mmCIF file of C-alpha atoms in Angstrom:
data_model
loop_
_atom_site.group_PDB
_atom_site.id
_atom_site.type_symbol
_atom_site.label_atom_id
_atom_site.label_comp_id
_atom_site.label_asym_id
_atom_site.label_seq_id
_atom_site.Cartn_x
_atom_site.Cartn_y
_atom_site.Cartn_z
ATOM 1 C CA MET A 1 -13.325 -9.134 8.939
ATOM 2 C CA ASP A 2 -17.070 -8.535 8.508
ATOM 3 C CA HIS A 3 -17.386 -8.736 4.734
ATOM 4 C CA ALA A 4 -21.180 -8.874 4.779
ATOM 5 C CA ALA A 5 -21.262 -5.516 6.552
ATOM 6 C CA ARG A 6 -18.893 -4.063 3.953
ATOM 7 C CA VAL A 7 -21.148 -5.228 1.134
ATOM 8 C CA ALA A 8 -24.151 -3.704 2.911
ATOM 9 C CA ARG A 9 -22.325 -0.368 3.217
ATOM 10 C CA LEU A 10 -21.508 -0.455 -0.482
ATOM 11 C CA GLN A 11 -25.091 -1.272 -1.443
ATOM 12 C CA GLU A 12 -26.347 1.669 0.601
ATOM 13 C CA LYS A 13 -24.214 3.961 -1.592
ATOM 14 C CA LEU A 14 -25.322 2.540 -4.930
ATOM 15 C CA GLU A 15 -28.101 3.928 -7.091
ATOM 16 C CA ARG A 16 -27.446 1.415 -9.879
ATOM 17 C CA PRO A 17 -25.215 -1.635 -10.408
ATOM 18 C CA LEU A 18 -21.434 -1.322 -10.155
ATOM 19 C CA LEU A 19 -18.984 -3.606 -11.940
ATOM 20 C CA VAL A 20 -16.060 -4.150 -9.560
ATOM 21 C CA ALA A 21 -12.876 -5.231 -11.352
ATOM 22 C CA SER A 22 -10.149 -4.397 -8.823
ATOM 23 C CA LEU A 23 -8.993 -7.554 -7.048
ATOM 24 C CA ALA A 24 -8.131 -5.451 -3.988
ATOM 25 C CA ASN A 25 -11.681 -4.101 -3.907
ATOM 26 C CA ILE A 26 -13.095 -7.599 -4.367
ATOM 27 C CA ARG A 27 -10.928 -8.876 -1.523
ATOM 28 C CA TYR A 28 -12.156 -6.036 0.667
ATOM 29 C CA LEU A 29 -15.779 -6.898 -0.050
ATOM 30 C CA THR A 30 -15.555 -10.700 0.106
ATOM 31 C CA GLY A 31 -12.195 -11.916 1.426
ATOM 32 C CA PHE A 32 -11.413 -13.540 -1.943
ATOM 33 C CA SER A 33 -7.648 -13.639 -2.570
ATOM 34 C CA GLY A 34 -7.508 -15.400 -5.933
ATOM 35 C CA SER A 35 -6.303 -13.962 -9.223
ATOM 36 C CA PHE A 36 -9.537 -13.882 -11.251
ATOM 37 C CA ALA A 37 -12.917 -12.466 -10.275
ATOM 38 C CA PHE A 38 -15.462 -9.774 -11.006
ATOM 39 C CA VAL A 39 -18.333 -8.531 -8.875
ATOM 40 C CA VAL A 40 -21.533 -6.893 -10.053
ATOM 41 C CA ALA A 41 -23.075 -5.208 -7.015
ATOM 42 C CA GLY A 42 -26.464 -3.553 -7.066
ATOM 43 C CA PRO A 43 -28.521 -1.797 -4.399
ATOM 44 C CA GLN A 44 -30.199 -5.126 -3.632
ATOM 45 C CA SER A 45 -28.059 -7.673 -5.480
ATOM 46 C CA PHE A 46 -24.538 -9.067 -5.439
ATOM 47 C CA THR A 47 -23.122 -11.370 -8.118
ATOM 48 C CA PHE A 48 -19.639 -12.859 -7.759
ATOM 49 C CA ILE A 49 -18.117 -14.132 -11.013
ATOM 50 C CA THR A 50 -15.031 -16.344 -11.197
ATOM 51 C CA ASP A 51 -13.846 -19.438 -13.049
ATOM 52 C CA GLY A 52 -13.645 -23.102 -12.150
ATOM 53 C CA ARG A 53 -10.292 -22.792 -10.410
ATOM 54 C CA TYR A 54 -11.868 -20.802 -7.592
ATOM 55 C CA GLY A 55 -15.423 -22.110 -7.371
ATOM 56 C CA GLU A 56 -14.876 -24.210 -4.259
ATOM 57 C CA SER A 57 -12.913 -21.563 -2.362
ATOM 58 C CA ALA A 58 -15.267 -18.732 -3.363
ATOM 59 C CA ALA A 59 -18.492 -20.528 -2.420
ATOM 60 C CA PRO A 60 -18.322 -20.051 1.377
ATOM 61 C CA LEU A 61 -17.298 -16.410 0.939
ATOM 62 C CA VAL A 62 -20.316 -15.736 -1.255
ATOM 63 C CA ASP A 63 -22.625 -17.736 1.029
ATOM 64 C CA ALA A 64 -21.693 -15.376 3.883
ATOM 65 C CA ILE A 65 -23.255 -12.440 2.008
ATOM 66 C CA ALA A 66 -27.050 -12.278 2.131
ATOM 67 C CA GLY A 67 -28.658 -12.700 -1.270
ATOM 68 C CA ALA A 68 -25.352 -13.102 -3.108
ATOM 69 C CA GLU A 69 -25.036 -15.293 -6.194
ATOM 70 C CA LEU A 70 -21.938 -17.194 -7.354
ATOM 71 C CA VAL A 71 -21.448 -17.546 -11.113
ATOM 72 C CA ILE A 72 -18.759 -19.841 -12.511
ATOM 73 C CA HIS A 73 -18.125 -18.679 -16.036
ATOM 74 C CA SER A 74 -17.062 -20.720 -19.009
ATOM 75 C CA GLY A 75 -16.477 -19.296 -22.436
ATOM 76 C CA GLY A 76 -16.301 -15.534 -22.879
ATOM 77 C CA ILE A 77 -16.077 -13.624 -19.608
ATOM 78 C CA ASN A 78 -17.540 -10.452 -21.146
ATOM 79 C CA ALA A 79 -20.701 -12.281 -22.168
ATOM 80 C CA THR A 80 -21.007 -13.744 -18.666
ATOM 81 C CA ILE A 81 -20.658 -10.312 -17.072
ATOM 82 C CA ALA A 82 -23.099 -8.758 -19.524
ATOM 83 C CA ARG A 83 -25.782 -11.304 -18.652
ATOM 84 C CA THR A 84 -25.910 -9.843 -15.142
ATOM 85 C CA PHE A 85 -26.919 -6.448 -16.612
ATOM 86 C CA THR A 86 -30.239 -7.598 -18.085
ATOM 87 C CA ASP A 87 -32.517 -5.468 -15.887
ATOM 88 C CA ALA A 88 -30.321 -2.352 -15.761
ATOM 89 C CA SER A 89 -30.431 0.586 -18.145
ATOM 90 C CA ALA A 90 -26.958 1.667 -17.003
ATOM 91 C CA VAL A 91 -24.085 0.150 -15.030
ATOM 92 C CA ASP A 92 -21.147 1.942 -13.437
ATOM 93 C CA VAL A 93 -17.761 0.410 -14.259
ATOM 94 C CA GLU A 94 -14.497 0.734 -12.312
ATOM 95 C CA SER A 95 -12.746 2.446 -15.190
ATOM 96 C CA ALA A 96 -9.407 2.684 -13.365
ATOM 97 C CA HIS A 97 -9.209 -1.101 -13.373
ATOM 98 C CA ILE A 98 -10.567 -2.067 -16.803
ATOM 99 C CA SER A 99 -8.770 -1.326 -20.062
ATOM 100 C CA TRP A 100 -10.415 0.543 -22.902
ATOM 101 C CA GLU A 101 -10.274 -2.627 -25.016
ATOM 102 C CA VAL A 102 -12.154 -4.628 -22.383
ATOM 103 C CA MET A 103 -14.721 -1.829 -22.075
ATOM 104 C CA ARG A 104 -15.275 -1.947 -25.845
ATOM 105 C CA SER A 105 -15.624 -5.724 -25.815
ATOM 106 C CA LEU A 106 -18.032 -5.610 -22.885
ATOM 107 C CA ALA A 107 -20.130 -2.903 -24.538
ATOM 108 C CA ALA A 108 -20.478 -5.092 -27.611
ATOM 109 C CA GLU A 109 -22.164 -7.776 -25.481
ATOM 110 C CA THR A 110 -24.933 -5.625 -23.991
ATOM 111 C CA GLN A 111 -27.427 -2.869 -24.675
ATOM 112 C CA THR A 112 -26.872 -1.551 -21.143
ATOM 113 C CA ARG A 113 -25.083 1.798 -20.997
ATOM 114 C CA LEU A 114 -21.653 1.547 -19.335
ATOM 115 C CA GLU A 115 -20.638 4.566 -17.272
ATOM 116 C CA PRO A 116 -17.029 4.999 -16.068
ATOM 117 C CA THR A 117 -16.603 5.672 -12.362
ATOM 118 C CA VAL A 118 -13.744 5.694 -9.870
ATOM 119 C CA GLY A 119 -13.257 5.424 -6.131
ATOM 120 C CA VAL A 120 -16.593 3.976 -4.997
ATOM 121 C CA VAL A 121 -15.162 1.003 -3.084
ATOM 122 C CA GLU A 122 -11.848 2.731 -2.429
ATOM 123 C CA ASP A 123 -13.655 5.426 -0.447
ATOM 124 C CA LEU A 124 -15.055 2.723 1.846
ATOM 125 C CA ARG A 125 -11.557 1.310 2.320
ATOM 126 C CA ARG A 126 -9.997 4.544 3.583
ATOM 127 C CA VAL A 127 -11.079 4.248 7.219
ATOM 128 C CA LYS A 128 -9.781 1.012 8.702
ATOM 129 C CA THR A 129 -11.650 -1.068 11.255
ATOM 130 C CA PRO A 130 -9.854 -2.281 14.400
ATOM 131 C CA ASP A 131 -9.330 -5.681 12.722
ATOM 132 C CA GLU A 132 -7.665 -4.020 9.756
ATOM 133 C CA VAL A 133 -5.463 -1.882 12.003
ATOM 134 C CA GLU A 134 -4.318 -4.990 13.858
ATOM 135 C CA ALA A 135 -3.433 -6.732 10.595
ATOM 136 C CA VAL A 136 -1.306 -3.753 9.516
ATOM 137 C CA ARG A 137 0.217 -3.596 12.999
ATOM 138 C CA ALA A 138 1.218 -7.255 12.731
ATOM 139 C CA ALA A 139 2.752 -6.653 9.304
ATOM 140 C CA CYS A 140 4.688 -3.676 10.674
ATOM 141 C CA GLY A 141 5.854 -5.833 13.568
ATOM 142 C CA ALA A 142 7.260 -8.368 11.131
ATOM 143 C CA GLY A 143 9.151 -5.575 9.382
ATOM 144 C CA ASP A 144 10.523 -4.367 12.706
ATOM 145 C CA ALA A 145 11.626 -7.904 13.559
ATOM 146 C CA ALA A 146 13.586 -8.075 10.307
ATOM 147 C CA PHE A 147 15.257 -4.721 10.989
ATOM 148 C CA ASP A 148 16.270 -5.924 14.443
ATOM 149 C CA GLN A 149 18.260 -8.646 12.675
ATOM 150 C CA LEU A 150 19.777 -6.359 10.028
ATOM 151 C CA ALA A 151 23.376 -6.638 11.217
ATOM 152 C CA GLU A 152 23.252 -10.429 11.057
ATOM 153 C CA ILE A 153 21.336 -10.487 7.756
ATOM 154 C CA ALA A 154 23.801 -8.086 6.113
ATOM 155 C CA ALA A 155 26.800 -10.016 7.416
ATOM 156 C CA ALA A 156 25.476 -13.199 5.800
ATOM 157 C CA ALA A 157 24.725 -11.555 2.425
ATOM 158 C CA ASP A 158 27.099 -10.955 -0.470
ATOM 159 C CA THR A 159 24.790 -8.807 -2.615
ATOM 160 C CA GLU A 160 21.891 -6.395 -2.313
ATOM 161 C CA GLY A 161 19.581 -9.077 -3.646
ATOM 162 C CA GLU A 162 20.684 -11.593 -1.029
ATOM 163 C CA LEU A 163 20.154 -9.039 1.735
ATOM 164 C CA GLY A 164 16.643 -8.470 0.407
ATOM 165 C CA TRP A 165 15.896 -12.184 0.544
ATOM 166 C CA GLY A 166 17.228 -12.226 4.094
ATOM 167 C CA LEU A 167 14.736 -9.518 5.057
ATOM 168 C CA ILE A 168 11.897 -11.472 3.432
ATOM 169 C CA ASP A 169 12.844 -14.634 5.306
ATOM 170 C CA ALA A 170 13.039 -12.749 8.612
ATOM 171 C CA MET A 171 9.588 -11.223 8.049
ATOM 172 C CA ARG A 172 8.167 -14.636 7.188
ATOM 173 C CA ARG A 173 9.539 -16.107 10.395
ATOM 174 C CA ALA A 174 8.005 -13.168 12.313
ATOM 175 C CA GLY A 175 4.515 -13.838 10.962
ATOM 176 C CA GLY A 176 4.474 -12.161 7.567
ATOM 177 C CA THR A 177 2.487 -14.220 5.080
ATOM 178 C CA ALA A 178 3.972 -12.686 1.911
ATOM 179 C CA ALA A 179 6.477 -10.051 0.867
ATOM 180 C CA GLY A 180 4.730 -6.850 -0.113
ATOM 181 C CA TRP A 181 7.210 -6.335 -2.969
ATOM 182 C CA SER A 182 10.847 -6.999 -3.766
ATOM 183 C CA PRO A 183 12.741 -5.048 -1.080
ATOM 184 C CA ILE A 184 14.725 -2.000 -2.104
ATOM 185 C CA VAL A 185 18.284 -2.531 -0.876
ATOM 186 C CA ALA A 186 20.633 0.257 -1.981
ATOM 187 C CA ILE A 187 24.323 0.303 -1.084
ATOM 188 C CA GLY A 188 26.368 3.507 -1.224
ATOM 189 C CA VAL A 189 25.788 5.594 -4.340
ATOM 190 C CA HIS A 190 22.833 3.375 -5.282
ATOM 191 C CA ALA A 191 20.909 5.080 -2.464
ATOM 192 C CA SER A 192 20.705 8.244 -4.573
ATOM 193 C CA VAL A 193 18.056 6.461 -6.694
ATOM 194 C CA PRO A 194 14.788 6.464 -4.681
ATOM 195 C CA HIS A 195 13.534 3.175 -6.163
ATOM 196 C CA HIS A 196 16.852 1.520 -6.919
ATOM 197 C CA ARG A 197 16.424 -1.964 -8.328
ATOM 198 C CA SER A 198 18.420 -4.171 -6.001
ATOM 199 C CA GLY A 199 20.643 -6.691 -7.698
ATOM 200 C CA THR A 200 24.218 -7.875 -7.660
ATOM 201 C CA GLY A 201 25.667 -4.811 -5.946
ATOM 202 C CA ALA A 202 28.168 -6.031 -3.370
ATOM 203 C CA ILE A 203 27.462 -5.604 0.319
ATOM 204 C CA GLU A 204 30.087 -3.301 1.764
ATOM 205 C CA ASP A 205 30.554 -0.939 4.672
ATOM 206 C CA GLY A 206 29.027 2.501 4.421
ATOM 207 C CA LEU A 207 25.605 3.803 3.444
ATOM 208 C CA LEU A 208 22.683 1.366 3.242
ATOM 209 C CA LEU A 209 19.093 2.343 2.365
ATOM 210 C CA LEU A 210 16.249 -0.137 2.850
ATOM 211 C CA ASP A 211 12.585 0.055 1.833
ATOM 212 C CA TYR A 212 10.521 -3.067 2.436
ATOM 213 C CA GLY A 213 7.364 -4.537 3.915
ATOM 214 C CA CYS A 214 5.160 -7.580 4.075
ATOM 215 C CA GLU A 215 1.546 -8.738 4.232
ATOM 216 C CA VAL A 216 -0.524 -10.177 7.051
ATOM 217 C CA ASP A 217 -4.017 -11.326 6.021
ATOM 218 C CA GLY A 218 -3.575 -9.310 2.841
ATOM 219 C CA TYR A 219 -2.780 -6.053 4.665
ATOM 220 C CA GLN A 220 0.531 -4.338 3.975
ATOM 221 C CA SER A 221 3.306 -2.695 5.924
ATOM 222 C CA ASP A 222 5.819 -0.207 4.541
ATOM 223 C CA MET A 223 9.012 1.065 6.142
ATOM 224 C CA SER A 224 12.301 2.654 5.141
ATOM 225 C CA ARG A 225 15.484 3.026 7.104
ATOM 226 C CA THR A 226 18.912 4.348 6.174
ATOM 227 C CA VAL A 227 21.958 3.335 8.175
ATOM 228 C CA TRP A 228 25.732 3.513 8.101
ATOM 229 C CA ARG A 229 27.420 0.136 8.471
ATOM 230 C CA GLY A 230 30.935 -0.305 9.749
ATOM 231 C CA PRO A 231 33.750 2.196 10.303
ATOM 232 C CA GLY A 232 34.312 5.471 8.534
ATOM 233 C CA GLU A 233 32.071 8.476 8.123
ATOM 234 C CA ASP A 234 30.482 10.754 5.547
ATOM 235 C CA VAL A 235 29.919 14.254 6.910
ATOM 236 C CA GLU A 236 27.518 15.219 4.125
ATOM 237 C CA MET A 237 25.383 12.109 4.608
ATOM 238 C CA GLU A 238 25.335 12.709 8.369
ATOM 239 C CA ARG A 239 23.864 16.145 7.700
ATOM 240 C CA VAL A 240 21.392 14.772 5.157
ATOM 241 C CA TYR A 241 20.330 12.169 7.689
ATOM 242 C CA ALA A 242 19.685 14.819 10.343
ATOM 243 C CA ALA A 243 17.587 16.813 7.874
ATOM 244 C CA VAL A 244 15.467 13.830 6.837
ATOM 245 C CA ARG A 245 15.067 12.632 10.424
ATOM 246 C CA ASP A 246 13.835 16.056 11.537
ATOM 247 C CA ALA A 247 11.521 16.390 8.528
ATOM 248 C CA GLN A 248 10.078 12.936 9.067
ATOM 249 C CA GLN A 249 9.428 13.568 12.754
ATOM 250 C CA ALA A 250 7.774 16.896 11.957
ATOM 251 C CA GLY A 251 5.556 15.110 9.452
ATOM 252 C CA VAL A 252 4.526 12.448 11.952
ATOM 253 C CA ASP A 253 3.827 15.135 14.548
ATOM 254 C CA ALA A 254 1.478 16.853 12.070
ATOM 255 C CA VAL A 255 -0.679 13.749 11.560
ATOM 256 C CA GLY A 256 -4.067 13.744 13.243
ATOM 257 C CA PRO A 257 -7.804 13.865 12.565
ATOM 258 C CA GLY A 258 -8.692 16.909 10.509
ATOM 259 C CA ALA A 259 -5.164 17.389 9.183
ATOM 260 C CA VAL A 260 -4.936 18.221 5.479
ATOM 261 C CA ALA A 261 -2.678 15.786 3.640
ATOM 262 C CA GLY A 262 -1.057 18.536 1.590
ATOM 263 C CA ASP A 263 -0.179 20.416 4.776
ATOM 264 C CA ILE A 264 1.717 17.387 6.121
ATOM 265 C CA ASP A 265 3.696 17.289 2.891
ATOM 266 C CA GLU A 266 4.439 20.990 3.255
ATOM 267 C CA VAL A 267 5.649 20.533 6.850
ATOM 268 C CA CYS A 268 8.248 18.008 5.689
ATOM 269 C CA ARG A 269 9.315 20.189 2.782
ATOM 270 C CA SER A 270 9.737 23.251 4.979
ATOM 271 C CA VAL A 271 12.180 21.402 7.239
ATOM 272 C CA LEU A 272 14.209 20.169 4.279
ATOM 273 C CA ASP A 273 14.183 23.709 2.880
ATOM 274 C CA ARG A 274 15.721 25.047 6.086
ATOM 275 C CA TYR A 275 18.542 22.532 5.705
ATOM 276 C CA GLY A 276 19.007 23.466 2.041
ATOM 277 C CA TYR A 277 17.929 20.111 0.639
ATOM 278 C CA LEU A 278 14.420 20.800 -0.671
ATOM 279 C CA ASP A 279 15.495 20.478 -4.313
ATOM 280 C CA TYR A 280 16.688 16.940 -3.589
ATOM 281 C CA PHE A 281 13.352 15.658 -2.286
ATOM 282 C CA LEU A 282 12.158 13.798 -5.373
ATOM 283 C CA HIS A 283 8.797 12.283 -4.415
ATOM 284 C CA SER A 284 5.699 12.811 -2.310
ATOM 285 C CA THR A 285 5.693 12.535 1.471
ATOM 286 C CA GLY A 286 3.450 9.488 1.785
ATOM 287 C CA HIS A 287 0.375 7.494 0.916
ATOM 288 C CA GLY A 288 -2.316 5.345 2.426
ATOM 289 C CA VAL A 289 -1.619 1.704 3.266
ATOM 290 C CA GLY A 290 -4.035 -1.206 3.498
ATOM 291 C CA LEU A 291 -4.856 -4.007 1.104
ATOM 292 C CA GLU A 292 -2.672 -2.134 -1.367
ATOM 293 C CA ILE A 293 0.718 -0.688 -0.612
ATOM 294 C CA HIS A 294 -0.242 2.591 -2.306
ATOM 295 C CA GLU A 295 -3.812 3.757 -1.777
ATOM 296 C CA ALA A 296 -5.727 6.827 -0.633
ATOM 297 C CA PRO A 297 -5.286 9.148 1.143
ATOM 298 C CA TRP A 298 -2.333 10.681 -0.703
ATOM 299 C CA ILE A 299 0.182 12.721 1.315
ATOM 300 C CA ARG A 300 1.514 14.970 -1.416
ATOM 301 C CA SER A 301 1.755 18.603 -2.414
ATOM 302 C CA GLY A 302 -1.648 20.135 -3.009
ATOM 303 C CA SER A 303 -3.609 17.138 -1.717
ATOM 304 C CA GLU A 304 -6.876 18.213 -0.118
ATOM 305 C CA ASP A 305 -7.517 14.825 1.508
ATOM 306 C CA ILE A 306 -8.647 15.324 5.112
ATOM 307 C CA LEU A 307 -7.324 12.726 7.541
ATOM 308 C CA GLU A 308 -9.765 10.837 9.746
ATOM 309 C CA ALA A 309 -9.329 8.456 12.650
ATOM 310 C CA GLY A 310 -8.701 5.035 11.142
ATOM 311 C CA HIS A 311 -6.684 6.231 8.166
ATOM 312 C CA ILE A 312 -3.321 4.471 7.877
ATOM 313 C CA ILE A 313 -0.607 6.381 6.038
ATOM 314 C CA THR A 314 3.140 6.531 5.566
ATOM 315 C CA VAL A 315 5.390 9.505 6.266
ATOM 316 C CA GLU A 316 8.562 9.110 4.195
ATOM 317 C CA PRO A 317 10.557 12.184 3.196
ATOM 318 C CA GLY A 318 13.886 11.597 1.511
ATOM 319 C CA VAL A 319 16.898 13.437 0.134
ATOM 320 C CA TYR A 320 18.891 12.071 -2.815
ATOM 321 C CA LEU A 321 22.251 13.470 -3.923
ATOM 322 C CA SER A 322 23.063 12.148 -7.385
ATOM 323 C CA GLY A 323 26.384 10.340 -7.534
ATOM 324 C CA HIS A 324 26.752 10.405 -3.762
ATOM 325 C CA GLY A 325 23.912 8.714 -1.883
ATOM 326 C CA GLY A 326 20.526 9.253 -0.336
ATOM 327 C CA VAL A 327 18.484 8.972 2.842
ATOM 328 C CA ARG A 328 14.848 8.005 3.346
ATOM 329 C CA ILE A 329 13.078 7.366 6.656
ATOM 330 C CA GLU A 330 9.557 5.961 6.565
ATOM 331 C CA ASP A 331 7.028 4.939 9.186
ATOM 332 C CA THR A 332 3.507 3.589 8.855
ATOM 333 C CA VAL A 333 1.143 5.422 11.216
ATOM 334 C CA VAL A 334 -2.552 5.143 12.049
ATOM 335 C CA VAL A 335 -4.631 8.258 12.686
ATOM 336 C CA THR A 336 -6.330 8.158 16.094
ATOM 337 C CA ASP A 337 -9.008 10.306 17.711
ATOM 338 C CA SER A 338 -6.334 12.470 19.343
ATOM 339 C CA GLY A 339 -3.393 12.301 16.935
ATOM 340 C CA CYS A 340 -1.655 9.247 15.583
ATOM 341 C CA GLU A 341 0.047 6.030 16.634
ATOM 342 C CA ASN A 342 3.277 4.979 14.981
ATOM 343 C CA LEU A 343 3.049 1.324 13.943
ATOM 344 C CA THR A 344 6.717 1.205 12.885
ATOM 345 C CA LEU A 345 8.841 0.894 16.003
ATOM 346 C CA SER A 346 12.354 0.342 14.605
ATOM 347 C CA HIS A 347 15.039 2.738 15.815
ATOM 348 C CA LYS A 348 16.256 5.656 13.716
ATOM 349 C CA GLU A 349 19.921 5.723 14.669
ATOM 350 C CA PHE A 350 22.187 6.377 11.699
ATOM 351 C CA HIS A 351 25.056 4.160 12.799
ATOM 352 C CA LEU A 352 24.163 0.473 12.842
ATOM 353 C CA THR A 353 25.581 -1.336 15.852
#
């Protein structure tokens, strides 16, 4: 990852200093993966602020950026940040990532005017470089590897939580460096809750909904599959599955450069409407994926985001019948010059063999 080039692109956009507080944005700019840092970036300056825990690991990252300065703070962090504002009449602040209380405390330390702003670094992050695409591809591959082992993982688990840990272990062995989040594992009626909190629910035959992913080099994957384990059948869930599968494929087919995100959402909804399940689609169709599991562009109703080559998004329609069950199918796809490439390769057969 060429972090120096990213910083240069940011500086070209800036008219005055920007206080970067999002750790994801700081990782994008520098490669820093610790838990405490701030950056003050100006058109011709770059100050990286952290504490003594991270001084040694941050130093080579900062040295790789021309003209950058590393500040190890001690005492009040707001005073340390404010000292970097001395020559500026105004500073933009990532207001989506700093609380009102911190803004008040910071303002008390400086005469510089603080202006709230959003999306400056995030806009740079939307289009992924080939290196970023390969990191997401590797993370998706680890998720696929775990799904390939689902029958064995489920057979060895007694509860939803244990099955989730089995998925995490399989992704780790396939190259994942961290779990993106605690996997959603929903058995039977639990699948009617889109973000069911997996716990002690017993593993049993029947409906099983999974939503999980992992990280590779900080970049995320995201996938959902719904399967039927063991004997028996559920005619209603078979029909729901067909509806979601068709809607999801239509959504993927609509992805390409120039596509409007809201139109992709509408494509999925129109298919579910034809099946009579539109009222049971309880969330948006998708979102961007990168250093964060949910980031721009947003694939939802009314979104005017225009897709570009290099955007990585999910397509994940779902139908949820309260008290019965639910189905969600989700792939992570990258927009290409001519359409899209699906980075999630796991099969979409309803019956698990």
